[in-house]
Amino acid sequence: MSGDHHHDHDDELALRAAALEAVLVEKGLLTTDQVDAIVEHYERDLGPQNGARVVARAWVDPAYRQRLRSDGAAAIRELGYGGFEGGTMVVVENTPDVHNVVVCTLCSCYPWPVLGLPPSWYKSPAYRARAVAEPRAVLREFGVELPAETEIRVWDSTSEVRYLVVPQRPEGADGLSEDELAALVTRDSMIGTGLALEPGA
Amino acid sequence: MGGMHGFGAVVTPGSDRAAEHPWELRVFALSTLVGIHGIGAGSGRAIREEMPPADYLAAGYYERWLWSTEQRLVRRGTVGERDVDGWVERLRRGDAAPRREDPQAARLAVEATGQGSPLPQALSARFAVGDRARARRMRPAGHTRCPRYVRGVAGVVEAVRGVDAFPDIGPYEGPEEPVYAVAFASSDLFGPSDEGEWTVLLDLFESYLEPA
């Protein structure tokens, strides 16, 4: 398949998407600025910056961490995040002994309120096929090498439950503020395909 | 797709972004609005799985969403079968797409995406935490939330997540039943591996499970 072919195909899809929007606007079923507003909301307001705040709070506040574990969605709502794909949240914690990884082998289930829309690799057939069947090989592609004795737990998001990983708090982060801690929390560390950043890294 | 071979690397150039083209996020928004306004039939997730497998794999992610969104609208009768083709032709000829603005409606639509309610608690459940349960062998004809790689394999119930509408009978229209987090040993699912052992956990509806 040539590059031009791909390009033509993308143009056709862009045209069909615009046509679908035109039909719905013409029929008065939705407005242009509704579409704009949803796109903007998911691009600007929702994203890993939200999940990072949840993780940083869990790192500094043991009582909050406890609430996160017992009712994830309610504890996340305390910080103002919730909505579609976040009604039921299970928060799992990485420790020196256990490393959690999240996947959706059936489609692309992902906790939108705390992580935004998933990156392409999360939705790819490769990740969906391999994360459950060779997690260490997948983690290695992300630069994560875990000790052989670490138990890996792969969560396949097959129901309406959505998962958020609390990564291990890095060494040397003791004197940091909650905001500074949040800056160490990457999207991938909350999926389980990454680790939190080291301070000053 | 769990366990399939041949898809290559997970991390590839550009794979870190949610979308490659602006139209993809507009399709995401259209799909979301179809749900909020209740103007489509069925579930996008279930309808996307009706794509022939070869087409499904060849299609891009938001290409599938574009297809399923149009399908939902056509099946509901909200949009006629030729309506989108008609506008494709008009846009190709250079006609301007219609625009409508309503800031209040835009604000309400964003607010609606903030709705999310937890699964109700299960008042009775066939399996208890610690029970062994086996995913049934089955071959459902339509949408299911029981992946093939787990069928016939036994695991241990780790949690009762709550109750939800059984998704296999019509899209998410079945009777409510308990959903369990079940932990499976990797060697039971996939046989021996040079990676050693790990645990795979799935949230499975009660009807998918039998005592083991």
Coordinates of C-alpha atoms in Angstrom, one line a residue:
Chain A
M1 CA 0.0 0.0 0.0
S2 CA 1.5 3.3 -1.0
G3 CA 1.7 6.5 1.1
D4 CA -0.6 8.3 -1.4
H5 CA -3.2 5.6 -1.0
H6 CA -3.2 6.2 2.8
H7 CA -3.5 9.9 2.2
D8 CA -6.5 9.5 -0.1
H9 CA -8.1 7.2 2.3
D10 CA -7.7 9.7 5.2
D11 CA -9.1 12.5 3.0
E12 CA -12.1 10.3 2.3
L13 CA -12.7 9.7 6.0
A14 CA -12.3 13.4 6.8
L15 CA -14.9 14.1 4.2
R16 CA -17.3 11.5 5.4
A17 CA -16.9 12.7 9.0
A18 CA -17.6 16.3 7.9
A19 CA -20.6 15.0 5.9
L20 CA -22.0 13.2 9.0
E21 CA -21.6 16.4 11.1
A22 CA -23.3 18.4 8.3
V23 CA -26.3 16.0 8.2
L24 CA -26.8 16.2 12.0
V25 CA -26.4 20.0 12.1
E26 CA -28.7 20.5 9.1
K27 CA -31.4 18.3 10.8
G28 CA -31.0 20.4 14.0
L29 CA -29.9 17.4 16.1
L30 CA -26.8 19.1 17.3
T31 CA -24.9 22.3 17.0
T32 CA -21.4 23.0 15.7
D33 CA -20.3 24.5 19.0
Q34 CA -21.4 21.4 20.8
V35 CA -18.9 19.4 18.8
D36 CA -16.2 22.1 19.3
A37 CA -16.9 22.1 23.0
I38 CA -16.7 18.3 23.5
V39 CA -13.4 18.2 21.5
E40 CA -12.0 21.0 23.5
H41 CA -13.1 19.5 26.8
Y42 CA -11.5 16.2 26.1
E43 CA -8.3 17.8 24.7
R44 CA -7.9 20.5 27.4
D45 CA -9.7 19.6 30.6
L46 CA -9.3 15.8 30.7
G47 CA -5.9 14.2 30.7
P48 CA -3.2 12.7 32.8
Q49 CA -2.7 15.9 34.7
N50 CA -5.9 15.0 36.5
G51 CA -4.8 11.5 37.4
A52 CA -1.4 12.9 38.5
R53 CA -3.2 15.0 41.1
V54 CA -5.0 11.9 42.4
V55 CA -1.8 10.0 42.7
A56 CA 0.1 12.8 44.3
R57 CA -2.7 13.2 46.9
A58 CA -2.5 9.4 47.5
W59 CA 1.2 9.7 48.1
V60 CA 0.9 12.4 50.7
D61 CA -2.4 11.6 52.5
P62 CA -2.8 8.1 53.9
A63 CA -6.5 8.7 54.7
Y64 CA -7.1 9.7 51.0
R65 CA -5.2 6.7 49.8
Q66 CA -7.5 4.5 51.9
R67 CA -10.6 6.2 50.5
L68 CA -9.2 5.7 46.9
R69 CA -8.8 2.0 47.6
S70 CA -12.3 1.5 49.1
D71 CA -14.3 3.7 46.6
G72 CA -12.1 5.0 43.8
A73 CA -14.7 7.0 41.9
A74 CA -15.9 8.8 45.1
A75 CA -12.3 9.6 46.1
I76 CA -11.5 10.9 42.6
R77 CA -14.7 13.0 42.6
E78 CA -13.4 14.7 45.8
L79 CA -10.7 16.3 43.5
G80 CA -13.4 17.3 41.0
Y81 CA -12.9 14.5 38.4
G82 CA -15.6 12.1 37.2
G83 CA -17.9 11.4 34.3
F84 CA -18.1 9.1 31.3
E85 CA -15.8 6.1 31.6
G86 CA -15.2 6.8 35.2
G87 CA -18.4 5.8 37.0
T88 CA -16.8 2.8 38.7
M89 CA -13.1 3.2 39.4
V90 CA -10.8 0.6 40.9
V91 CA -7.4 2.0 42.0
V92 CA -4.5 -0.4 42.3
E93 CA -1.2 0.3 43.8
N94 CA 2.3 -0.7 42.7
T95 CA 4.6 -1.8 45.4
P96 CA 8.1 -3.3 45.4
D97 CA 6.4 -6.7 45.2
V98 CA 3.5 -6.1 42.8
H99 CA 3.3 -4.3 39.5
N100 CA -0.1 -3.6 37.9
V101 CA -0.7 -3.0 34.2
V102 CA -4.0 -2.1 32.6
V103 CA -5.3 -3.1 29.1
C104 CA -8.6 -3.6 27.3
T105 CA -8.2 -6.6 25.0
L106 CA -11.8 -6.3 23.7
C107 CA -11.8 -2.6 22.7
S108 CA -10.2 0.5 24.3
C109 CA -11.8 1.0 27.8
Y110 CA -9.8 3.7 29.6
P111 CA -10.6 6.0 32.5
W112 CA -11.3 9.3 30.6
P113 CA -11.9 11.6 33.6
V114 CA -8.4 11.0 35.0
L115 CA -6.3 10.1 31.9
G116 CA -8.2 11.7 29.0
L117 CA -8.5 9.8 25.7
P118 CA -6.1 6.9 25.3
P119 CA -2.9 7.1 23.2
S120 CA -3.0 5.2 19.9
W121 CA -0.8 2.4 21.2
Y122 CA -3.3 1.6 24.0
K123 CA -5.9 1.0 21.3
S124 CA -3.6 -0.9 19.0
P125 CA -4.1 -4.6 18.2
A126 CA -0.5 -5.1 19.3
Y127 CA -1.1 -3.9 22.9
R128 CA -4.5 -5.5 23.1
A129 CA -3.1 -8.9 22.0
R130 CA 0.3 -8.8 23.9
A131 CA -0.3 -7.1 27.2
V132 CA -2.0 -10.2 28.7
A133 CA 0.2 -12.8 27.0
E134 CA 3.7 -11.3 27.3
P135 CA 3.6 -8.4 29.7
R136 CA 7.3 -8.3 30.4
A137 CA 8.2 -8.1 26.7
V138 CA 5.6 -5.2 26.3
L139 CA 7.0 -3.4 29.4
R140 CA 10.5 -3.7 28.0
E141 CA 9.3 -1.8 24.9
F142 CA 8.4 1.0 27.2
G143 CA 11.8 0.8 28.9
V144 CA 10.5 -0.9 32.0
E145 CA 12.5 -3.8 33.3
L146 CA 11.1 -5.3 36.5
P147 CA 12.9 -7.7 38.9
A148 CA 12.1 -11.4 38.1
E149 CA 10.4 -11.8 41.5
T150 CA 8.0 -8.9 41.0
E151 CA 4.5 -10.2 40.6
I152 CA 2.8 -8.7 37.5
R153 CA -0.9 -8.3 37.6
V154 CA -2.5 -7.4 34.3
W155 CA -6.1 -6.0 34.5
D156 CA -8.2 -6.6 31.4
S157 CA -10.9 -4.0 31.5
T158 CA -13.7 -6.2 30.3
S159 CA -16.6 -4.6 32.2
E160 CA -17.7 -1.0 33.0
V161 CA -15.0 -0.9 35.8
R162 CA -12.1 1.3 34.9
Y163 CA -8.6 1.1 36.4
L164 CA -6.1 3.6 37.6
V165 CA -2.6 2.6 38.7
V166 CA -0.9 4.4 41.6
P167 CA 2.8 4.1 40.7
Q168 CA 5.4 3.7 43.4
R169 CA 6.5 7.0 44.9
P170 CA 10.1 7.5 43.7
E171 CA 13.0 7.6 46.1
G172 CA 14.3 11.0 47.0
A173 CA 10.9 12.7 46.7
D174 CA 10.5 13.3 50.4
G175 CA 10.7 17.1 50.6
L176 CA 8.5 17.8 47.5
S177 CA 5.1 19.5 47.5
E178 CA 2.0 17.9 46.2
D179 CA 2.3 19.9 43.0
E180 CA 5.9 18.9 42.6
L181 CA 5.0 15.3 43.1
A182 CA 2.2 15.4 40.6
A183 CA 4.8 16.5 38.0
L184 CA 6.6 13.2 38.5
V185 CA 3.4 11.2 37.6
T186 CA 3.3 10.3 33.9
R187 CA 0.4 8.9 32.0
D188 CA 2.1 5.6 31.4
S189 CA 2.9 5.2 35.1
M190 CA -0.9 5.3 35.7
I191 CA -1.5 2.7 33.0
G192 CA 1.3 0.6 34.4
T193 CA 3.5 0.7 31.3
G194 CA 5.8 3.2 33.0
L195 CA 7.2 4.3 36.3
A196 CA 7.0 7.6 38.0
L197 CA 9.8 10.0 37.2
E198 CA 12.8 10.4 39.6
P199 CA 12.9 13.9 41.0
G200 CA 15.3 16.1 39.0
A201 CA 15.3 13.6 36.1
Chain B
M1 CA -7.5 -10.1 20.7
G2 CA -5.8 -11.2 23.9
G3 CA -3.0 -13.6 23.1
M4 CA -3.0 -13.2 19.3
H5 CA 0.3 -13.1 17.5
G6 CA 1.7 -11.1 14.6
F7 CA 0.8 -7.5 15.4
G8 CA 4.4 -6.4 16.0
A9 CA 5.6 -3.6 18.3
V10 CA 3.3 -1.7 20.6
V11 CA 5.3 1.5 20.6
T12 CA 5.6 2.9 17.0
P13 CA 6.1 6.4 15.7
G14 CA 3.1 8.6 16.4
S15 CA 1.5 6.0 18.7
D16 CA 1.7 8.3 21.7
R17 CA -1.0 10.6 20.5
A18 CA -4.8 10.1 20.9
A19 CA -5.5 11.0 17.4
E20 CA -3.6 11.8 14.2
H21 CA -6.1 14.0 12.4
P22 CA -8.6 16.7 13.6
W23 CA -11.6 14.8 12.1
E24 CA -10.9 11.9 14.4
L25 CA -11.7 13.9 17.5
R26 CA -14.8 15.4 15.8
V27 CA -16.0 11.8 15.2
F28 CA -15.4 11.1 18.9
A29 CA -17.5 14.2 19.8
L30 CA -20.2 13.2 17.3
S31 CA -20.4 9.7 18.8
T32 CA -20.5 11.2 22.3
L33 CA -23.3 13.6 21.4
V34 CA -25.3 10.8 19.7
G35 CA -25.2 9.1 23.1
I36 CA -26.0 12.2 25.1
H37 CA -29.0 13.1 22.9
G38 CA -30.2 9.5 22.6
I39 CA -30.5 9.7 18.9
G40 CA -28.7 6.5 17.9
A41 CA -29.7 2.8 18.2
G42 CA -27.7 0.2 20.2
S43 CA -24.2 0.5 21.5
G44 CA -21.2 1.7 19.4
R45 CA -19.0 -0.9 21.0
A46 CA -21.3 -3.7 20.0
I47 CA -21.9 -2.4 16.5
R48 CA -18.2 -1.9 15.7
E49 CA -17.8 -5.6 16.3
E50 CA -20.2 -6.4 13.5
M51 CA -17.5 -5.2 11.0
P52 CA -16.1 -8.1 9.1
P53 CA -12.9 -9.1 10.9
A54 CA -10.6 -8.3 8.0
D55 CA -12.2 -4.8 7.6
Y56 CA -12.1 -4.3 11.4
L57 CA -8.3 -4.9 11.5
A58 CA -7.7 -2.8 8.4
A59 CA -9.7 0.1 9.7
G60 CA -8.2 2.9 11.8
Y61 CA -9.6 3.3 15.3
Y62 CA -11.7 6.4 14.7
E63 CA -12.6 5.0 11.2
R64 CA -14.5 2.3 13.2
W65 CA -16.1 4.9 15.3
L66 CA -17.2 6.9 12.2
W67 CA -18.8 3.7 10.8
S68 CA -20.5 2.7 14.0
T69 CA -21.8 6.3 14.6
E70 CA -23.4 6.4 11.2
Q71 CA -24.8 2.9 11.7
R72 CA -26.4 3.9 15.0
L73 CA -28.1 6.9 13.5
V74 CA -29.3 5.0 10.4
R75 CA -30.6 2.1 12.4
R76 CA -32.5 4.4 14.7
G77 CA -34.0 6.2 11.6
T78 CA -32.5 9.5 12.7
V79 CA -30.5 9.7 9.5
G80 CA -31.5 8.3 6.1
E81 CA -29.3 5.7 4.4
R82 CA -28.3 8.1 1.7
D83 CA -28.1 11.3 3.8
V84 CA -24.3 11.1 4.5
D85 CA -23.5 10.2 0.9
G86 CA -25.5 13.2 -0.2
W87 CA -23.5 15.6 2.0
V88 CA -20.2 13.9 0.9
E89 CA -21.2 14.8 -2.7
R90 CA -22.2 18.4 -1.8
L91 CA -19.0 19.0 0.2
R92 CA -17.0 17.6 -2.7
R93 CA -18.8 20.1 -5.0
G94 CA -17.7 22.9 -2.7
D95 CA -21.0 23.5 -0.8
A96 CA -20.4 25.0 2.6
A97 CA -21.2 22.8 5.6
P98 CA -24.1 24.2 7.7
R99 CA -23.2 25.7 11.0
R100 CA -25.3 26.3 14.1
E101 CA -24.2 27.8 17.3
D102 CA -25.9 27.6 20.7
P103 CA -23.5 28.3 23.6
Q104 CA -26.0 27.2 26.2
A105 CA -26.4 23.8 24.5
A106 CA -22.7 23.5 24.1
R107 CA -22.2 24.1 27.9
L108 CA -24.9 21.5 28.7
A109 CA -23.3 18.9 26.4
V110 CA -20.0 19.2 28.2
E111 CA -21.8 19.1 31.6
A112 CA -23.5 15.9 30.5
T113 CA -20.1 14.1 30.0
G114 CA -19.6 14.6 33.7
Q115 CA -22.3 12.1 34.6
G116 CA -21.1 8.8 35.8
S117 CA -22.7 6.5 38.3
P118 CA -21.1 3.5 40.0
L119 CA -22.3 0.0 39.4
P120 CA -25.0 -0.8 42.0
Q121 CA -23.9 -3.2 44.8
A122 CA -24.8 -6.9 44.3
L123 CA -27.4 -7.9 46.8
S124 CA -26.9 -11.6 46.1
A125 CA -24.2 -13.3 44.2
R126 CA -23.6 -16.9 43.2
F127 CA -19.8 -16.8 43.8
A128 CA -18.0 -15.4 46.9
V129 CA -14.5 -14.0 47.1
G130 CA -12.0 -16.9 47.2
D131 CA -14.3 -19.3 45.2
R132 CA -12.8 -21.0 42.1
A133 CA -14.8 -20.3 39.0
R134 CA -14.4 -21.3 35.4
A135 CA -15.2 -19.2 32.4
R136 CA -17.7 -21.2 30.3
R137 CA -16.8 -22.6 26.9
M138 CA -19.1 -20.8 24.5
R139 CA -19.3 -19.2 21.1
P140 CA -21.7 -16.2 21.3
A141 CA -22.8 -14.9 17.9
G142 CA -22.7 -11.2 18.7
H143 CA -21.2 -8.8 21.3
T144 CA -19.8 -10.3 24.4
R145 CA -17.5 -9.1 27.2
C146 CA -16.0 -12.5 27.7
P147 CA -12.7 -12.7 25.8
R148 CA -11.9 -16.0 23.9
Y149 CA -8.6 -16.4 25.6
V150 CA -10.2 -17.0 29.0
R151 CA -13.0 -19.5 28.0
G152 CA -12.7 -22.9 29.6
V153 CA -10.1 -21.7 32.1
A154 CA -10.6 -21.6 35.9
G155 CA -9.5 -18.8 38.2
V156 CA -10.2 -17.4 41.6
V157 CA -12.8 -14.7 42.4
E158 CA -11.1 -11.7 43.9
A159 CA -14.0 -9.2 44.2
V160 CA -17.6 -8.7 43.5
R161 CA -17.7 -5.5 41.5
G162 CA -21.5 -4.8 41.6
V163 CA -24.3 -5.6 39.1
D164 CA -24.7 -4.5 35.5
A165 CA -26.9 -5.2 32.5
F166 CA -25.8 -8.4 30.8
P167 CA -24.2 -7.2 27.5
D168 CA -24.6 -10.2 25.3
I169 CA -28.4 -10.2 24.9
G170 CA -28.9 -7.1 22.8
P171 CA -26.3 -4.4 23.6
Y172 CA -26.3 -3.9 27.4
E173 CA -30.0 -4.7 27.6
G174 CA -30.0 -8.0 29.4
P175 CA -31.1 -8.5 33.0
E176 CA -28.7 -7.1 35.6
E177 CA -26.4 -9.7 37.2
P178 CA -23.2 -9.6 39.3
V179 CA -19.8 -8.9 37.8
Y180 CA -16.8 -10.5 39.4
A181 CA -13.1 -9.7 39.2
V182 CA -11.5 -13.1 38.6
A183 CA -7.8 -13.8 38.7
F184 CA -6.2 -16.3 36.3
A185 CA -2.7 -17.8 36.4
S186 CA -0.9 -17.0 33.1
S187 CA 0.1 -20.6 32.7
D188 CA -3.5 -21.7 32.8
L189 CA -4.3 -19.2 30.1
F190 CA -1.3 -19.4 27.8
G191 CA 0.8 -22.4 29.0
P192 CA 4.4 -22.1 30.0
S193 CA 6.3 -18.9 29.1
D194 CA 9.9 -17.8 29.4
E195 CA 8.5 -14.8 31.2
G196 CA 7.6 -17.1 34.2
E197 CA 4.2 -16.6 35.9
W198 CA 2.0 -13.6 36.1
T199 CA -1.7 -13.0 36.9
V200 CA -4.4 -11.8 34.5
L201 CA -7.5 -10.4 36.0
L202 CA -10.8 -9.9 34.2
D203 CA -14.2 -8.5 35.2
L204 CA -16.7 -11.2 34.2
F205 CA -20.5 -11.4 34.3
E206 CA -22.0 -14.2 36.4
S207 CA -23.4 -15.9 33.3
Y208 CA -19.9 -16.4 31.9
L209 CA -18.9 -18.4 35.0
E210 CA -19.5 -21.9 36.4
P211 CA -18.2 -23.4 39.6
A212 CA -14.8 -25.0 39.3

